[in-house]
PDB file of C-alpha atoms in Angstrom:
ATOM      1  CA  MET A  73     136.026-112.097 122.197  1.00 58.00           C
ATOM      2  CA  ASN A  74     133.641-114.103 120.947  1.00 79.00           C
ATOM      3  CA  LYS A  75     130.048-112.357 120.974  1.00 84.00           C
ATOM      4  CA  ILE A  76     129.145-114.840 123.539  1.00 87.00           C
ATOM      5  CA  GLN A  77     131.688-113.197 126.283  1.00 88.00           C
ATOM      6  CA  GLU A  78     130.979-110.090 124.189  1.00 91.00           C
ATOM      7  CA  ILE A  79     127.893-110.399 126.091  1.00 92.00           C
ATOM      8  CA  ILE A  80     128.810-111.955 129.269  1.00 92.00           C
ATOM      9  CA  SER A  81     131.354-108.757 129.588  1.00 93.00           C
ATOM     10  CA  LYS A  82     128.489-106.634 129.054  1.00 93.00           C
ATOM     11  CA  VAL A  83     125.178-107.507 131.386  1.00 94.00           C
ATOM     12  CA  ASP A  84     125.111-105.876 134.552  1.00 95.00           C
ATOM     13  CA  PHE A  85     124.929-109.477 136.933  1.00 95.00           C
ATOM     14  CA  VAL A  86     123.258-107.611 139.739  1.00 96.00           C
ATOM     15  CA  ASP A  87     120.643-105.703 138.181  1.00 95.00           C
ATOM     16  CA  LEU A  88     119.579-109.538 136.726  1.00 95.00           C
ATOM     17  CA  VAL A  89     119.703-110.987 139.174  1.00 96.00           C
ATOM     18  CA  SER A  90     117.628-107.754 141.164  1.00 95.00           C
ATOM     19  CA  LYS A  91     115.292-109.380 139.095  1.00 91.00           C
ATOM     20  CA  LYS A  92     114.394-111.984 141.038  1.00 92.00           C
ATOM     21  CA  THR A  93     115.408-111.822 144.782  1.00 94.00           C
ATOM     22  CA  THR A  94     116.692-108.699 146.232  1.00 95.00           C
ATOM     23  CA  LEU A  95     120.305-108.874 146.716  1.00 97.00           C
ATOM     24  CA  VAL A  96     122.586-107.581 150.063  1.00 96.00           C
ATOM     25  CA  ARG A  97     126.634-106.898 149.588  1.00 96.00           C
ATOM     26  CA  THR A  98     128.690-108.495 151.129  1.00 95.00           C
ATOM     27  CA  GLN A  99     131.551-107.615 149.952  1.00 93.00           C
ATOM     28  CA  PRO A 100     133.118-105.095 147.331  1.00 93.00           C
ATOM     29  CA  ASP A 101     132.374-108.394 143.957  1.00 93.00           C
ATOM     30  CA  ARG A 102     130.393-109.379 146.663  1.00 95.00           C
ATOM     31  CA  TYR A 103     126.402-110.200 146.985  1.00 97.00           C
ATOM     32  CA  LYS A 104     123.707-113.097 148.959  1.00 96.00           C
ATOM     33  CA  GLY A 105     119.952-113.164 148.683  1.00 96.00           C
ATOM     34  CA  LEU A 106     116.759-115.113 149.645  1.00 96.00           C
ATOM     35  CA  SER A 107     116.955-118.320 146.224  1.00 95.00           C
ATOM     36  CA  PRO A 108     115.354-116.735 143.040  1.00 93.00           C
ATOM     37  CA  PHE A 109     114.860-121.166 142.936  1.00 91.00           C
ATOM     38  CA  THR A 110     113.651-122.446 146.106  1.00 90.00           C
ATOM     39  CA  ASN A 111     111.674-120.853 149.447  1.00 89.00           C
ATOM     40  CA  GLU A 112     113.479-120.383 151.921  1.00 90.00           C
ATOM     41  CA  LYS A 113     113.930-117.769 154.962  1.00 91.00           C
ATOM     42  CA  THR A 114     117.554-117.655 155.473  1.00 93.00           C
ATOM     43  CA  PRO A 115     119.957-115.832 152.702  1.00 95.00           C
ATOM     44  CA  SER A 116     121.355-119.045 150.496  1.00 95.00           C
ATOM     45  CA  PHE A 117     122.361-117.404 147.685  1.00 96.00           C
ATOM     46  CA  PHE A 118     125.863-116.400 146.271  1.00 97.00           C
ATOM     47  CA  ILE A 119     127.056-114.186 143.380  1.00 96.00           C
ATOM     48  CA  ASN A 120     130.034-113.195 142.543  1.00 95.00           C
ATOM     49  CA  THR A 121     130.890-110.716 140.164  1.00 94.00           C
ATOM     50  CA  HIS A 122     134.030-110.159 139.358  1.00 93.00           C
ATOM     51  CA  SER A 123     134.001-113.580 138.233  1.00 92.00           C
ATOM     52  CA  LYS A 124     130.308-113.609 137.361  1.00 93.00           C
ATOM     53  CA  THR A 125     129.291-116.513 139.664  1.00 95.00           C
ATOM     54  CA  TRP A 126     126.898-117.816 141.840  1.00 95.00           C
ATOM     55  CA  TYR A 127     126.422-120.980 144.335  1.00 96.00           C
ATOM     56  CA  CYS A 128     122.456-121.253 145.810  1.00 95.00           C
ATOM     57  CA  PHE A 129     122.939-123.619 148.568  1.00 94.00           C
ATOM     58  CA  SER A 130     119.859-124.399 149.428  1.00 91.00           C
ATOM     59  CA  LEU A 131     119.603-126.226 145.585  1.00 89.00           C
ATOM     60  CA  GLY A 132     123.095-126.287 145.816  1.00 90.00           C
ATOM     61  CA  SER A 133     124.547-125.822 142.297  1.00 90.00           C
ATOM     62  CA  GLY A 134     125.861-122.680 141.053  1.00 93.00           C
ATOM     63  CA  GLY A 135     127.623-121.868 137.978  1.00 93.00           C
ATOM     64  CA  GLY A 136     128.677-118.283 135.257  1.00 93.00           C
ATOM     65  CA  VAL A 137     125.133-115.180 133.887  1.00 95.00           C
ATOM     66  CA  ILE A 138     123.954-117.505 130.720  1.00 94.00           C
ATOM     67  CA  ASP A 139     123.443-121.238 134.112  1.00 93.00           C
ATOM     68  CA  TYR A 140     121.791-118.834 135.942  1.00 95.00           C
ATOM     69  CA  VAL A 141     119.583-117.314 133.300  1.00 93.00           C
ATOM     70  CA  LYS A 142     118.447-121.146 131.780  1.00 90.00           C
ATOM     71  CA  ARG A 143     117.447-122.073 135.731  1.00 90.00           C
ATOM     72  CA  ALA A 144     115.439-118.941 135.661  1.00 89.00           C
ATOM     73  CA  GLU A 145     113.670-118.259 132.845  1.00 84.00           C
ATOM     74  CA  ASN A 146     113.182-121.771 132.157  1.00 80.00           C
ATOM     75  CA  LEU A 147     114.915-121.759 128.768  1.00 82.00           C
ATOM     76  CA  ASP A 148     117.750-123.925 127.428  1.00 81.00           C
ATOM     77  CA  ASP A 149     121.138-122.468 125.758  1.00 83.00           C
ATOM     78  CA  ALA A 150     120.822-121.297 122.705  1.00 80.00           C
ATOM     79  CA  GLY A 151     117.010-119.694 123.837  1.00 82.00           C
ATOM     80  CA  ALA A 152     119.534-118.025 127.146  1.00 88.00           C
ATOM     81  CA  ILE A 153     121.710-116.670 124.945  1.00 88.00           C
ATOM     82  CA  GLN A 154     118.884-114.774 122.623  1.00 84.00           C
ATOM     83  CA  PHE A 155     117.770-113.482 125.580  1.00 88.00           C
ATOM     84  CA  LEU A 156     120.920-112.399 126.754  1.00 91.00           C
ATOM     85  CA  ALA A 157     121.536-111.154 123.372  1.00 88.00           C
ATOM     86  CA  GLU A 158     118.111-109.083 124.128  1.00 84.00           C
ATOM     87  CA  LEU A 159     119.326-107.989 126.932  1.00 89.00           C
ATOM     88  CA  THR A 160     122.469-106.257 126.064  1.00 90.00           C
ATOM     89  CA  GLY A 161     121.739-105.082 122.596  1.00 84.00           C
ATOM     90  CA  VAL A 162     124.977-107.212 121.423  1.00 85.00           C
ATOM     91  CA  GLU A 163     123.762-108.884 117.715  1.00 79.00           C
ATOM     92  CA  LEU A 164     124.572-112.615 117.126  1.00 75.00           C
ATOM     93  CA  ASP A 165     126.398-113.231 113.775  1.00 65.00           C
ATOM     94  CA  ASP A 166     123.633-115.798 112.636  1.00 53.00           C
ATOM     95  CA  VAL A 167     120.725-113.078 113.600  1.00 53.00           C
ATOM     96  CA  ASP A 168     119.826-111.375 110.437  1.00 58.00           C
ATOM     97  CA  SER A 169     120.355-107.722 110.344  1.00 76.00           C
ATOM     98  CA  GLU A 170     116.655-106.833 108.529  1.00 85.00           C
ATOM     99  CA  ASP A 171     115.518-108.471 111.245  1.00 85.00           C
ATOM    100  CA  SER A 172     117.699-106.587 114.232  1.00 82.00           C
ATOM    101  CA  LEU A 173     116.158-103.418 112.176  1.00 89.00           C
ATOM    102  CA  ILE A 174     112.541-104.927 112.622  1.00 93.00           C
ATOM    103  CA  LYS A 175     113.254-105.147 115.588  1.00 90.00           C
ATOM    104  CA  LYS A 176     114.419-101.699 116.036  1.00 90.00           C
ATOM    105  CA  CYS A 177     111.616 -99.899 113.881  1.00 95.00           C
ATOM    106  CA  LEU A 178     108.677-101.826 116.413  1.00 95.00           C
ATOM    107  CA  ALA A 179     110.932-100.045 119.199  1.00 94.00           C
ATOM    108  CA  ILE A 180     109.749 -97.271 117.942  1.00 95.00           C
ATOM    109  CA  ALA A 181     106.668 -96.946 117.012  1.00 96.00           C
ATOM    110  CA  GLN A 182     106.112 -98.120 120.609  1.00 96.00           C
ATOM    111  CA  ALA A 183     107.916 -95.573 121.829  1.00 95.00           C
ATOM    112  CA  TYR A 184     105.643 -93.737 119.469  1.00 96.00           C
ATOM    113  CA  PHE A 185     102.240 -95.278 121.222  1.00 97.00           C
ATOM    114  CA  ARG A 186     103.241 -94.310 124.367  1.00 95.00           C
ATOM    115  CA  LYS A 187     103.055 -90.978 123.847  1.00 94.00           C
ATOM    116  CA  ASP A 188      99.658 -90.532 123.904  1.00 94.00           C
ATOM    117  CA  THR A 189      99.186 -92.805 127.161  1.00 94.00           C
ATOM    118  CA  GLU A 190      95.322 -90.728 128.280  1.00 94.00           C
ATOM    119  CA  SER A 191      94.226 -91.148 125.649  1.00 94.00           C
ATOM    120  CA  ALA A 192      94.616 -95.103 125.696  1.00 94.00           C
ATOM    121  CA  LYS A 193      93.583 -94.239 129.744  1.00 94.00           C
ATOM    122  CA  ARG A 194      90.264 -92.350 129.061  1.00 94.00           C
ATOM    123  CA  TYR A 195      89.604 -95.477 126.375  1.00 93.00           C
ATOM    124  CA  MET A 196      90.067 -98.452 129.129  1.00 94.00           C
ATOM    125  CA  LEU A 197      88.225 -96.426 131.954  1.00 94.00           C
ATOM    126  CA  GLU A 198      85.577 -95.876 129.587  1.00 93.00           C
ATOM    127  CA  ARG A 199      85.723-100.008 128.773  1.00 92.00           C
ATOM    128  CA  GLY A 200      85.366-100.818 132.613  1.00 93.00           C
ATOM    129  CA  PHE A 201      89.642-101.171 133.346  1.00 92.00           C
ATOM    130  CA  ASN A 202      91.269-100.342 135.277  1.00 89.00           C
ATOM    131  CA  GLU A 203      93.438 -96.998 134.092  1.00 84.00           C
ATOM    132  CA  ASP A 204      97.244 -99.212 135.647  1.00 90.00           C
ATOM    133  CA  VAL A 205      96.931-102.371 132.260  1.00 92.00           C
ATOM    134  CA  VAL A 206      98.338 -99.328 130.212  1.00 94.00           C
ATOM    135  CA  ASP A 207     100.653 -99.406 132.035  1.00 91.00           C
ATOM    136  CA  LYS A 208     101.029-103.018 133.259  1.00 90.00           C
ATOM    137  CA  TYR A 209     100.974-103.474 129.781  1.00 92.00           C
ATOM    138  CA  GLU A 210     102.792-100.276 128.221  1.00 94.00           C
ATOM    139  CA  LEU A 211      99.306-100.169 125.795  1.00 96.00           C
ATOM    140  CA  GLY A 212      99.905 -96.234 123.390  1.00 96.00           C
ATOM    141  CA  PHE A 213      97.268 -94.716 121.462  1.00 97.00           C
ATOM    142  CA  ILE A 214      97.362 -93.545 118.035  1.00 97.00           C
ATOM    143  CA  SER A 215      95.388 -90.171 115.747  1.00 94.00           C
ATOM    144  CA  ASP A 216      96.792 -90.164 113.059  1.00 90.00           C
ATOM    145  CA  GLY A 217      99.002 -92.543 111.587  1.00 90.00           C
ATOM    146  CA  TYR A 218     100.933 -90.435 109.024  1.00 93.00           C
ATOM    147  CA  GLY A 219     102.252 -88.085 112.291  1.00 94.00           C
ATOM    148  CA  LEU A 220     104.516 -92.702 112.686  1.00 96.00           C
ATOM    149  CA  ILE A 221     105.292 -92.086 109.231  1.00 96.00           C
ATOM    150  CA  LYS A 222     106.960 -89.012 109.159  1.00 95.00           C
ATOM    151  CA  HIS A 223     108.642 -90.291 112.724  1.00 95.00           C
ATOM    152  CA  LEU A 224     110.496 -93.691 111.237  1.00 96.00           C
ATOM    153  CA  GLU A 225     111.364 -91.907 108.327  1.00 95.00           C
ATOM    154  CA  ALA A 226     112.967 -89.105 110.428  1.00 95.00           C
ATOM    155  CA  SER A 227     114.872 -92.988 112.573  1.00 94.00           C
ATOM    156  CA  LYS A 228     115.945 -93.162 109.726  1.00 93.00           C
ATOM    157  CA  ILE A 229     113.745 -96.014 109.335  1.00 93.00           C
ATOM    158  CA  PRO A 230     114.472 -97.348 105.658  1.00 94.00           C
ATOM    159  CA  GLU A 231     111.284 -98.009 103.605  1.00 95.00           C
ATOM    160  CA  ASN A 232     111.463-101.342 103.550  1.00 95.00           C
ATOM    161  CA  ILE A 233     111.741-101.561 106.692  1.00 95.00           C
ATOM    162  CA  ILE A 234     109.236 -99.787 107.236  1.00 96.00           C
ATOM    163  CA  LEU A 235     107.314-102.261 105.095  1.00 96.00           C
ATOM    164  CA  ASN A 236     108.941-105.454 106.485  1.00 96.00           C
ATOM    165  CA  SER A 237     107.507-105.283 110.056  1.00 96.00           C
ATOM    166  CA  GLY A 238     104.343-105.300 109.081  1.00 96.00           C
ATOM    167  CA  ILE A 239     103.554-100.828 110.972  1.00 96.00           C
ATOM    168  CA  CYS A 240     102.582 -99.662 107.447  1.00 96.00           C
ATOM    169  CA  ARG A 241     101.767-100.393 104.318  1.00 95.00           C
ATOM    170  CA  LYS A 242     101.928 -99.526 100.469  1.00 93.00           C
ATOM    171  CA  ASP A 243      99.379 -97.771  98.786  1.00 91.00           C
ATOM    172  CA  GLY A 244      98.738 -99.825  96.185  1.00 88.00           C
ATOM    173  CA  VAL A 245      97.362 -96.579  94.382  1.00 90.00           C
ATOM    174  CA  THR A 246     100.137 -94.146  94.928  1.00 90.00           C
ATOM    175  CA  GLY A 247     103.045 -97.103  95.855  1.00 88.00           C
ATOM    176  CA  ARG A 248     103.682 -94.302  98.596  1.00 92.00           C
ATOM    177  CA  LEU A 249     103.526 -95.632 103.015  1.00 95.00           C
ATOM    178  CA  ALA A 250     100.103 -95.601 104.385  1.00 95.00           C
ATOM    179  CA  PRO A 251      99.002 -95.762 108.098  1.00 94.00           C
ATOM    180  CA  ARG A 252      97.791 -99.189 108.447  1.00 95.00           C
ATOM    181  CA  PHE A 253      96.445 -98.609 112.189  1.00 96.00           C
ATOM    182  CA  TYR A 254      95.201 -94.535 113.317  1.00 94.00           C
ATOM    183  CA  ASN A 255      92.191 -94.482 116.066  1.00 96.00           C
ATOM    184  CA  ARG A 256      93.779 -97.561 117.970  1.00 97.00           C
ATOM    185  CA  VAL A 257      95.060 -97.886 121.715  1.00 97.00           C
ATOM    186  CA  MET A 258      97.945-100.157 119.916  1.00 97.00           C
ATOM    187  CA  ILE A 259      98.563-103.288 121.851  1.00 97.00           C
ATOM    188  CA  PRO A 260     102.332-104.989 121.287  1.00 96.00           C
ATOM    189  CA  ILE A 261     102.906-108.602 121.484  1.00 96.00           C
ATOM    190  CA  ARG A 262     106.865-109.735 122.885  1.00 92.00           C
ATOM    191  CA  ASP A 263     107.818-113.173 122.411  1.00 87.00           C
ATOM    192  CA  ALA A 264     109.208-114.728 124.598  1.00 80.00           C
ATOM    193  CA  TYR A 265     112.673-112.502 124.841  1.00 76.00           C
ATOM    194  CA  GLY A 266     109.921-109.649 126.076  1.00 83.00           C
ATOM    195  CA  THR A 267     110.389-108.391 122.920  1.00 86.00           C
ATOM    196  CA  ILE A 268     108.132-106.321 120.520  1.00 93.00           C
ATOM    197  CA  VAL A 269     107.184-108.060 117.650  1.00 94.00           C
ATOM    198  CA  SER A 270     103.863-106.705 116.021  1.00 97.00           C
ATOM    199  CA  PHE A 271     101.678-105.445 117.204  1.00 97.00           C
ATOM    200  CA  THR A 272      98.019-105.149 118.514  1.00 96.00           C
ATOM    201  CA  GLY A 273      95.571-102.135 117.484  1.00 96.00           C
ATOM    202  CA  ARG A 274      92.263-102.197 119.127  1.00 96.00           C
ATOM    203  CA  ASP A 275      89.527 -99.462 117.635  1.00 96.00           C
ATOM    204  CA  VAL A 276      88.181 -96.728 119.221  1.00 95.00           C
ATOM    205  CA  THR A 277      85.041 -95.275 116.954  1.00 93.00           C
ATOM    206  CA  GLY A 278      83.654 -97.704 116.934  1.00 90.00           C
ATOM    207  CA  THR A 279      82.876 -97.616 112.496  1.00 91.00           C
ATOM    208  CA  SER A 280      85.516 -99.415 111.694  1.00 91.00           C
ATOM    209  CA  ASN A 281      84.365-102.583 110.348  1.00 92.00           C
ATOM    210  CA  VAL A 282      87.719-104.006 112.050  1.00 94.00           C
ATOM    211  CA  LYS A 283      87.582-103.943 115.818  1.00 94.00           C
ATOM    212  CA  TYR A 284      91.010-105.096 116.009  1.00 94.00           C
ATOM    213  CA  MET A 285      93.565-104.846 114.189  1.00 94.00           C
ATOM    214  CA  HIS A 286      96.547-107.277 113.804  1.00 94.00           C
ATOM    215  CA  GLY A 287      99.965-107.025 112.127  1.00 95.00           C
ATOM    216  CA  PRO A 288     100.552-108.936 109.470  1.00 96.00           C
ATOM    217  CA  THR A 289     103.017-111.996 109.333  1.00 95.00           C
ATOM    218  CA  THR A 290     106.343-110.838 109.139  1.00 95.00           C
ATOM    219  CA  LYS A 291     110.191-112.707 109.629  1.00 92.00           C
ATOM    220  CA  ILE A 292     109.655-112.189 113.346  1.00 92.00           C
ATOM    221  CA  PHE A 293     105.959-112.884 113.501  1.00 94.00           C
ATOM    222  CA  LYS A 294     103.655-115.284 113.089  1.00 92.00           C
ATOM    223  CA  LYS A 295     100.883-115.177 114.554  1.00 89.00           C
ATOM    224  CA  ARG A 296     100.763-119.407 115.373  1.00 88.00           C
ATOM    225  CA  GLU A 297     103.482-118.910 117.257  1.00 86.00           C
ATOM    226  CA  ILE A 298     103.199-116.706 119.607  1.00 89.00           C
ATOM    227  CA  VAL A 299     101.620-116.609 122.684  1.00 86.00           C
ATOM    228  CA  TRP A 300     100.088-113.355 124.131  1.00 85.00           C
ATOM    229  CA  ASN A 301     102.442-112.275 127.465  1.00 85.00           C
ATOM    230  CA  LEU A 302     104.360-115.695 128.050  1.00 85.00           C
ATOM    231  CA  SER A 303     107.734-112.515 128.847  1.00 81.00           C
ATOM    232  CA  ARG A 304     105.826-111.416 131.344  1.00 80.00           C
ATOM    233  CA  ALA A 305     103.751-115.360 132.512  1.00 82.00           C
ATOM    234  CA  ARG A 306     106.542-117.408 132.702  1.00 75.00           C
ATOM    235  CA  ASN A 307     107.414-116.423 136.267  1.00 70.00           C
ATOM    236  CA  ASP A 308     105.026-117.434 137.787  1.00 76.00           C
ATOM    237  CA  MET A 309     104.766-120.443 136.152  1.00 77.00           C
ATOM    238  CA  ILE A 310     107.883-121.405 136.806  1.00 69.00           C
ATOM    239  CA  GLU A 311     107.252-121.118 140.611  1.00 70.00           C
ATOM    240  CA  ARG A 312     103.776-122.853 140.556  1.00 75.00           C
ATOM    241  CA  ASP A 313     104.371-125.677 138.057  1.00 76.00           C
ATOM    242  CA  MET A 314     101.268-125.462 136.028  1.00 82.00           C
ATOM    243  CA  VAL A 315     100.490-123.017 132.741  1.00 84.00           C
ATOM    244  CA  VAL A 316      96.197-122.343 131.749  1.00 84.00           C
ATOM    245  CA  VAL A 317      96.032-121.619 128.155  1.00 81.00           C
ATOM    246  CA  CYS A 318      93.088-120.109 127.786  1.00 77.00           C
ATOM    247  CA  GLU A 319      91.976-118.976 123.735  1.00 74.00           C
ATOM    248  CA  GLY A 320      89.676-114.979 124.153  1.00 63.00           C
TER     249      GLY A 320
END
């Protein structure tokens, strides 16, 4: 079994399609629903979970899992495969193992930040935001940066990976890991597929010289190549066939 076959075998096709449209089971391995690609009132979209194929009568076309992702997410072949690899946790042969470890490190850090959503909500309320924004954009909080270092080390993340992720830095005097972020609301930065590649931290003390601290350039994060919130906005962009890009 090659990597693409492995990815497809692990995809829960019903769960994947259900993110775009509501499906109703019609037979043990068949479902139908409104087309996720056209505006219709009568369901004309069908999927087969055994063969993992789909057909849309209102569109007049169909295909397999990769074809579905290409159209649903507006991606090319390579992008669709990467999207599905991230979804299923399959590591592609041409993906640098260090990249995967860095992404794992950042995901662990995100879970650590999310343990203190109350501090994030309290700050966002003070700034005039609805507290729902914290859950919608998965904001978190960090007070003591050394706690994060201990947590990453306890999670068996190698020191070089922690450094290369940009989540921490090396102390110039001691040569040991030191916090990059502390006393900040943490905002995850995701790539086009929704994978966390860095963070921005908003100071809550009012005493820092750096109001917003961004993660540094790394192997997986190059600021000029990232459009914040693109992974969430893409569906609306496709549906409306337009996009307005603003610089904050």
